[in-house]
Amino acid sequence: MLILAIESSCDDTAAAVLQDDRTVLSNVISSQYDVHGPFGGIVPELASRRHIESIWPVVAEALDRAKIGLDRIDLIAATQGPGLVGSLLVGFTFAKGLAMVRNIPCVGVDHMTGHLLSVFLGSRHPAFPYIALIVSGGNTSIHKVTDRRTFECLGRTRDDAAGEAFDKVAKLLDLGYPGGPVISRLADRGNPRAIAFPRAWLDHNSLDFSFSGLKTSVVNHVNTCRQKSEPLNIADICASFQEAVVEVLVAKTIRAALEQDINTIVIGGGVSSNQRLREAMQKRCSAGQLNFFSPEPIFCTDNAAMIGLAGYHHYLHGSTIVPDTDVYSRSPRH
Ligand code: KG4
C-alpha cells in the first residue's frame, strides 16, 4: 500500500510517501525558523500563513522524490491533533480535499501516536510493551505502549514542555530559535555541575514533570550575575541547565519502567535528538539491563513519515474519516 502522509501540527510543513508501515520513499520537512526566529518562539498566526504557502510545494516534492504519481496513492494520512488549530487545519483540510477529489481513503492521525511509534521507522524495532518518553516543544510525557494502538499516559508536564524550556532559556540568553540545538552545542564546552539548578521531582510517586521553576532559576542566576557585574559563563549555564533537564527525564522514565515491570524504553520528539539525553538514557538502561531504542534524529523532530506509519495501522483497523471530521487542539489521551 502506498501512503501519502501530511503533518502540519505546529511550525513544520511536512509530507512523506511510505510503502506500508516500513519503507519511507520520501520525507520532506519545510521548517519555519526564519519566520519565528526573530520572535524567539512560534507565532501561531504566522505559522498558519506559512503552512498555506508551503503545503502544496512540500506535498509535490514528496511525491516527486518518491517517484510516485498521485494516481498511485492508496491512502492519505494527516495529523488531526493535538497542536495549533490554525496550523492543523491547513494540512488536514488539504488532505481531506485531495482525498475527496481523488476518491482516496483518508485517515486522521494523533500527532503523539506518530511520535510514540516513530521508532518503527528505523531498522531496530522494540518489542511490546515498552515505556516511551516523548519530549518535544509542545509535549513532555511518559507512556506505556502495549501495542500499535494502545497507549496509556503515566505522567506529563504540569507546565512547560522540555523543548519549550530549552527555547525560553535560549531566548533569555539571546541564542536564537530553536533553542535546543544551540544550547546542546554550547553545553559541550561547559561544566554541567557549575551551577546547581533545581530538579523538580514533584510528589514522591509522581511521573509528572515541571520545568517552569528551572527556567525561573536560570533567569535568577542571569539577573544576579548582571547585578553583581559578573561575566556570564554561557557554556556553563547551558551545560548545567541541560543536565538538570536530562537528569529528571531519565530518572522518571527509568522509574516508570521499573514500576510497570517493563524492560524496554523508547524515546521520541524533537528533544530526543539531544545527545546528552541519549547518552544518559543509554547508560542508565545498560546499568539496569533495560533495552533502549531511539529513532534516527530525522524522525525525532516533527515529520510526516511517522504520521504515515501510524495512519497505516489506523486504516487496517477501519478508521477512515468523513468530510466534516474536525481537528482538535488537545488530546484527552495524552
Ligand atoms: O518535536 P519537535 O520538532 O516539534 C515541536 O514540538 O514543535 O520539537 C521541537 C523542539 C524545540 O523546542 C527544540 O528546541 C527542541 O525540540 N530540540 C532540542 C534539540 N533539538 C531540537 N532540544 C534539546 N536538544 C536538542 N538537540
PDB file of N, CA, C and O and ligand atoms in Angstrom, residues 10-12 33 42 111 115 135-139 162-167 177-182 184 242 269-275 300-302, ligand 1:
ATOM      1  N   CYS A  10       2.367  22.107  13.955  1.00  0.00           N
ATOM      2  CA  CYS A  10       2.995  23.230  14.647  1.00  0.00           C
ATOM      3  C   CYS A  10       3.682  24.138  13.631  1.00  0.00           C
ATOM      4  O   CYS A  10       3.013  24.828  12.877  1.00  0.00           O
ATOM      5  N   ASP A  11       5.004  24.114  13.577  1.00  0.00           N
ATOM      6  CA  ASP A  11       5.699  25.052  12.682  1.00  0.00           C
ATOM      7  C   ASP A  11       6.468  24.358  11.561  1.00  0.00           C
ATOM      8  O   ASP A  11       7.262  25.002  10.886  1.00  0.00           O
ATOM      9  N   ASP A  12       6.277  23.061  11.368  1.00  0.00           N
ATOM     10  CA  ASP A  12       6.911  22.381  10.245  1.00  0.00           C
ATOM     11  C   ASP A  12       5.823  21.908   9.285  1.00  0.00           C
ATOM     12  O   ASP A  12       4.862  21.266   9.719  1.00  0.00           O
ATOM     13  N   TYR A  33      11.859  28.318  10.693  1.00  0.00           N
ATOM     14  CA  TYR A  33      12.729  29.034  11.646  1.00  0.00           C
ATOM     15  C   TYR A  33      12.897  30.503  11.270  1.00  0.00           C
ATOM     16  O   TYR A  33      12.967  31.373  12.137  1.00  0.00           O
ATOM     17  N   ILE A  42       7.172  30.339  18.589  1.00  0.00           N
ATOM     18  CA  ILE A  42       6.242  30.226  17.464  1.00  0.00           C
ATOM     19  C   ILE A  42       5.096  31.233  17.574  1.00  0.00           C
ATOM     20  O   ILE A  42       4.457  31.350  18.631  1.00  0.00           O
ATOM     21  N   HIS A 111      -0.999  13.197  16.563  1.00  0.00           N
ATOM     22  CA  HIS A 111       0.423  13.533  16.442  1.00  0.00           C
ATOM     23  C   HIS A 111       1.286  12.758  17.443  1.00  0.00           C
ATOM     24  O   HIS A 111       2.373  12.276  17.115  1.00  0.00           O
ATOM     25  N   HIS A 115       4.651  10.110  17.206  1.00  0.00           N
ATOM     26  CA  HIS A 115       5.917  10.112  17.959  1.00  0.00           C
ATOM     27  C   HIS A 115       6.114   8.783  18.710  1.00  0.00           C
ATOM     28  O   HIS A 115       7.224   8.258  18.777  1.00  0.00           O
ATOM     29  N   VAL A 135       9.411  13.831  24.214  1.00  0.00           N
ATOM     30  CA  VAL A 135       9.881  15.156  24.648  1.00  0.00           C
ATOM     31  C   VAL A 135      10.013  16.059  23.424  1.00  0.00           C
ATOM     32  O   VAL A 135      10.836  15.809  22.554  1.00  0.00           O
ATOM     33  N   SER A 136       9.189  17.103  23.386  1.00  0.00           N
ATOM     34  CA  SER A 136       9.236  17.995  22.220  1.00  0.00           C
ATOM     35  C   SER A 136       8.987  19.425  22.675  1.00  0.00           C
ATOM     36  O   SER A 136       9.037  19.732  23.870  1.00  0.00           O
ATOM     37  N   GLY A 137       8.701  20.299  21.685  1.00  0.00           N
ATOM     38  CA  GLY A 137       8.438  21.685  22.034  1.00  0.00           C
ATOM     39  C   GLY A 137       7.077  21.867  22.693  1.00  0.00           C
ATOM     40  O   GLY A 137       6.868  22.804  23.455  1.00  0.00           O
ATOM     41  N   GLY A 138       6.156  20.958  22.424  1.00  0.00           N
ATOM     42  CA  GLY A 138       4.812  21.106  22.965  1.00  0.00           C
ATOM     43  C   GLY A 138       4.421  20.036  23.968  1.00  0.00           C
ATOM     44  O   GLY A 138       3.397  20.155  24.647  1.00  0.00           O
ATOM     45  N   ASN A 139       5.214  18.979  24.075  1.00  0.00           N
ATOM     46  CA  ASN A 139       4.856  17.852  24.957  1.00  0.00           C
ATOM     47  C   ASN A 139       6.050  17.321  25.729  1.00  0.00           C
ATOM     48  O   ASN A 139       7.162  17.304  25.208  1.00  0.00           O
ATOM     49  N   ALA A 162       9.690  20.221  27.860  1.00  0.00           N
ATOM     50  CA  ALA A 162      11.157  20.309  27.942  1.00  0.00           C
ATOM     51  C   ALA A 162      11.715  21.181  26.809  1.00  0.00           C
ATOM     52  O   ALA A 162      12.579  22.032  27.036  1.00  0.00           O
ATOM     53  N   GLY A 163      11.209  20.980  25.577  1.00  0.00           N
ATOM     54  CA  GLY A 163      11.696  21.768  24.445  1.00  0.00           C
ATOM     55  C   GLY A 163      11.385  23.246  24.619  1.00  0.00           C
ATOM     56  O   GLY A 163      12.187  24.115  24.257  1.00  0.00           O
ATOM     57  N   GLU A 164      10.207  23.508  25.196  1.00  0.00           N
ATOM     58  CA  GLU A 164       9.809  24.893  25.456  1.00  0.00           C
ATOM     59  C   GLU A 164      10.795  25.542  26.429  1.00  0.00           C
ATOM     60  O   GLU A 164      11.178  26.703  26.273  1.00  0.00           O
ATOM     61  N   ALA A 165      11.222  24.775  27.438  1.00  0.00           N
ATOM     62  CA  ALA A 165      12.195  25.285  28.419  1.00  0.00           C
ATOM     63  C   ALA A 165      13.523  25.590  27.716  1.00  0.00           C
ATOM     64  O   ALA A 165      14.125  26.648  27.943  1.00  0.00           O
ATOM     65  N   PHE A 166      13.971  24.683  26.835  1.00  0.00           N
ATOM     66  CA  PHE A 166      15.198  24.943  26.062  1.00  0.00           C
ATOM     67  C   PHE A 166      15.039  26.242  25.262  1.00  0.00           C
ATOM     68  O   PHE A 166      15.939  27.085  25.224  1.00  0.00           O
ATOM     69  N   ASP A 167      13.872  26.391  24.606  1.00  0.00           N
ATOM     70  CA  ASP A 167      13.656  27.572  23.750  1.00  0.00           C
ATOM     71  C   ASP A 167      13.605  28.858  24.575  1.00  0.00           C
ATOM     72  O   ASP A 167      14.146  29.892  24.167  1.00  0.00           O
ATOM     73  N   TYR A 177      16.521  30.876  17.958  1.00  0.00           N
ATOM     74  CA  TYR A 177      15.453  29.860  17.982  1.00  0.00           C
ATOM     75  C   TYR A 177      15.650  28.899  16.813  1.00  0.00           C
ATOM     76  O   TYR A 177      16.006  29.351  15.733  1.00  0.00           O
ATOM     77  N   PRO A 178      15.459  27.590  17.001  1.00  0.00           N
ATOM     78  CA  PRO A 178      15.072  26.905  18.241  1.00  0.00           C
ATOM     79  C   PRO A 178      16.250  26.772  19.201  1.00  0.00           C
ATOM     80  O   PRO A 178      17.408  26.683  18.774  1.00  0.00           O
ATOM     81  N   GLY A 179      15.928  26.728  20.488  1.00  0.00           N
ATOM     82  CA  GLY A 179      16.978  26.785  21.498  1.00  0.00           C
ATOM     83  C   GLY A 179      17.717  25.481  21.738  1.00  0.00           C
ATOM     84  O   GLY A 179      18.892  25.483  22.112  1.00  0.00           O
ATOM     85  N   GLY A 180      17.016  24.337  21.553  1.00  0.00           N
ATOM     86  CA  GLY A 180      17.617  23.044  21.908  1.00  0.00           C
ATOM     87  C   GLY A 180      18.964  22.775  21.247  1.00  0.00           C
ATOM     88  O   GLY A 180      19.953  22.517  21.936  1.00  0.00           O
ATOM     89  N   PRO A 181      19.026  22.839  19.904  1.00  0.00           N
ATOM     90  CA  PRO A 181      20.300  22.508  19.257  1.00  0.00           C
ATOM     91  C   PRO A 181      21.441  23.427  19.692  1.00  0.00           C
ATOM     92  O   PRO A 181      22.554  22.964  19.942  1.00  0.00           O
ATOM     93  N   VAL A 182      21.180  24.737  19.827  1.00  0.00           N
ATOM     94  CA  VAL A 182      22.273  25.658  20.162  1.00  0.00           C
ATOM     95  C   VAL A 182      22.700  25.472  21.620  1.00  0.00           C
ATOM     96  O   VAL A 182      23.903  25.476  21.941  1.00  0.00           O
ATOM     97  N   SER A 184      22.516  22.685  23.342  1.00  0.00           N
ATOM     98  CA  SER A 184      23.264  21.422  23.477  1.00  0.00           C
ATOM     99  C   SER A 184      24.672  21.560  22.878  1.00  0.00           C
ATOM    100  O   SER A 184      25.623  20.992  23.410  1.00  0.00           O
ATOM    101  N   GLN A 242      20.986  21.991  30.888  1.00  0.00           N
ATOM    102  CA  GLN A 242      20.711  20.748  30.151  1.00  0.00           C
ATOM    103  C   GLN A 242      20.775  19.541  31.089  1.00  0.00           C
ATOM    104  O   GLN A 242      19.931  18.635  31.025  1.00  0.00           O
ATOM    105  N   GLY A 269      10.331  12.577  19.796  1.00  0.00           N
ATOM    106  CA  GLY A 269      10.104  14.024  19.889  1.00  0.00           C
ATOM    107  C   GLY A 269      11.411  14.782  19.669  1.00  0.00           C
ATOM    108  O   GLY A 269      12.498  14.216  19.815  1.00  0.00           O
ATOM    109  N   GLY A 270      11.293  16.068  19.325  1.00  0.00           N
ATOM    110  CA  GLY A 270      12.452  16.882  18.947  1.00  0.00           C
ATOM    111  C   GLY A 270      13.595  16.858  19.954  1.00  0.00           C
ATOM    112  O   GLY A 270      14.764  16.779  19.582  1.00  0.00           O
ATOM    113  N   VAL A 271      13.273  16.910  21.264  1.00  0.00           N
ATOM    114  CA  VAL A 271      14.331  16.944  22.283  1.00  0.00           C
ATOM    115  C   VAL A 271      15.056  15.594  22.370  1.00  0.00           C
ATOM    116  O   VAL A 271      16.184  15.517  22.866  1.00  0.00           O
ATOM    117  N   SER A 272      14.428  14.534  21.868  1.00  0.00           N
ATOM    118  CA  SER A 272      15.084  13.215  21.967  1.00  0.00           C
ATOM    119  C   SER A 272      16.285  13.101  21.039  1.00  0.00           C
ATOM    120  O   SER A 272      17.023  12.127  21.101  1.00  0.00           O
ATOM    121  N   SER A 273      16.508  14.108  20.184  1.00  0.00           N
ATOM    122  CA  SER A 273      17.752  14.083  19.401  1.00  0.00           C
ATOM    123  C   SER A 273      18.908  14.654  20.230  1.00  0.00           C
ATOM    124  O   SER A 273      20.046  14.653  19.770  1.00  0.00           O
ATOM    125  N   ASN A 274      18.632  15.118  21.441  1.00  0.00           N
ATOM    126  CA  ASN A 274      19.688  15.658  22.313  1.00  0.00           C
ATOM    127  C   ASN A 274      20.686  14.557  22.694  1.00  0.00           C
ATOM    128  O   ASN A 274      20.307  13.531  23.266  1.00  0.00           O
ATOM    129  N   GLN A 275      21.932  14.804  22.373  1.00  0.00           N
ATOM    130  CA  GLN A 275      22.971  13.789  22.549  1.00  0.00           C
ATOM    131  C   GLN A 275      23.171  13.403  24.010  1.00  0.00           C
ATOM    132  O   GLN A 275      23.338  12.233  24.345  1.00  0.00           O
ATOM    133  N   CYS A 300      12.927  12.134  14.899  1.00  0.00           N
ATOM    134  CA  CYS A 300      12.621  12.650  16.238  1.00  0.00           C
ATOM    135  C   CYS A 300      11.780  13.914  16.122  1.00  0.00           C
ATOM    136  O   CYS A 300      10.787  14.099  16.812  1.00  0.00           O
ATOM    137  N   THR A 301      12.224  14.793  15.238  1.00  0.00           N
ATOM    138  CA  THR A 301      11.519  16.057  15.059  1.00  0.00           C
ATOM    139  C   THR A 301      10.158  15.796  14.392  1.00  0.00           C
ATOM    140  O   THR A 301       9.890  14.677  13.961  1.00  0.00           O
ATOM    141  N   ASP A 302       9.301  16.821  14.331  1.00  0.00           N
ATOM    142  CA  ASP A 302       8.010  16.628  13.664  1.00  0.00           C
ATOM    143  C   ASP A 302       8.256  16.204  12.215  1.00  0.00           C
ATOM    144  O   ASP A 302       9.024  16.847  11.503  1.00  0.00           O
TER     145      ASP A 302
HETATM  146  O1  KG4 B   1       9.121  17.565  18.038  1.00  0.00           O
HETATM  147  P1  KG4 B   1       9.524  18.918  17.589  1.00  0.00           P
HETATM  148  O2  KG4 B   1      10.258  19.013  16.286  1.00  0.00           O
HETATM  149  O3  KG4 B   1       8.272  19.842  17.407  1.00  0.00           O
HETATM  150  C1  KG4 B   1       7.565  20.588  18.291  1.00  0.00           C
HETATM  151  O4  KG4 B   1       7.148  20.118  19.357  1.00  0.00           O
HETATM  152  O5  KG4 B   1       7.352  21.759  17.896  1.00  0.00           O
HETATM  153  O6  KG4 B   1      10.407  19.555  18.756  1.00  0.00           O
HETATM  154  C2  KG4 B   1      10.968  20.830  18.661  1.00  0.00           C
HETATM  155  C3  KG4 B   1      11.652  21.110  19.984  1.00  0.00           C
HETATM  156  C4  KG4 B   1      12.141  22.548  20.125  1.00  0.00           C
HETATM  157  O7  KG4 B   1      11.703  23.032  21.368  1.00  0.00           O
HETATM  158  C5  KG4 B   1      13.652  22.404  20.064  1.00  0.00           C
HETATM  159  O8  KG4 B   1      14.325  23.405  20.803  1.00  0.00           O
HETATM  160  C6  KG4 B   1      13.867  21.030  20.643  1.00  0.00           C
HETATM  161  O9  KG4 B   1      12.801  20.261  20.131  1.00  0.00           O
HETATM  162  N1  KG4 B   1      15.138  20.430  20.239  1.00  0.00           N
HETATM  163  C7  KG4 B   1      16.127  20.095  21.093  1.00  0.00           C
HETATM  164  C8  KG4 B   1      17.190  19.592  20.320  1.00  0.00           C
HETATM  165  N2  KG4 B   1      16.805  19.618  19.013  1.00  0.00           N
HETATM  166  C9  KG4 B   1      15.549  20.127  18.982  1.00  0.00           C
HETATM  167  N3  KG4 B   1      16.189  20.197  22.434  1.00  0.00           N
HETATM  168  C10 KG4 B   1      17.330  19.797  23.027  1.00  0.00           C
HETATM  169  N4  KG4 B   1      18.393  19.315  22.362  1.00  0.00           N
HETATM  170  C11 KG4 B   1      18.373  19.198  21.018  1.00  0.00           C
HETATM  171  N5  KG4 B   1      19.452  18.712  20.364  1.00  0.00           N
END
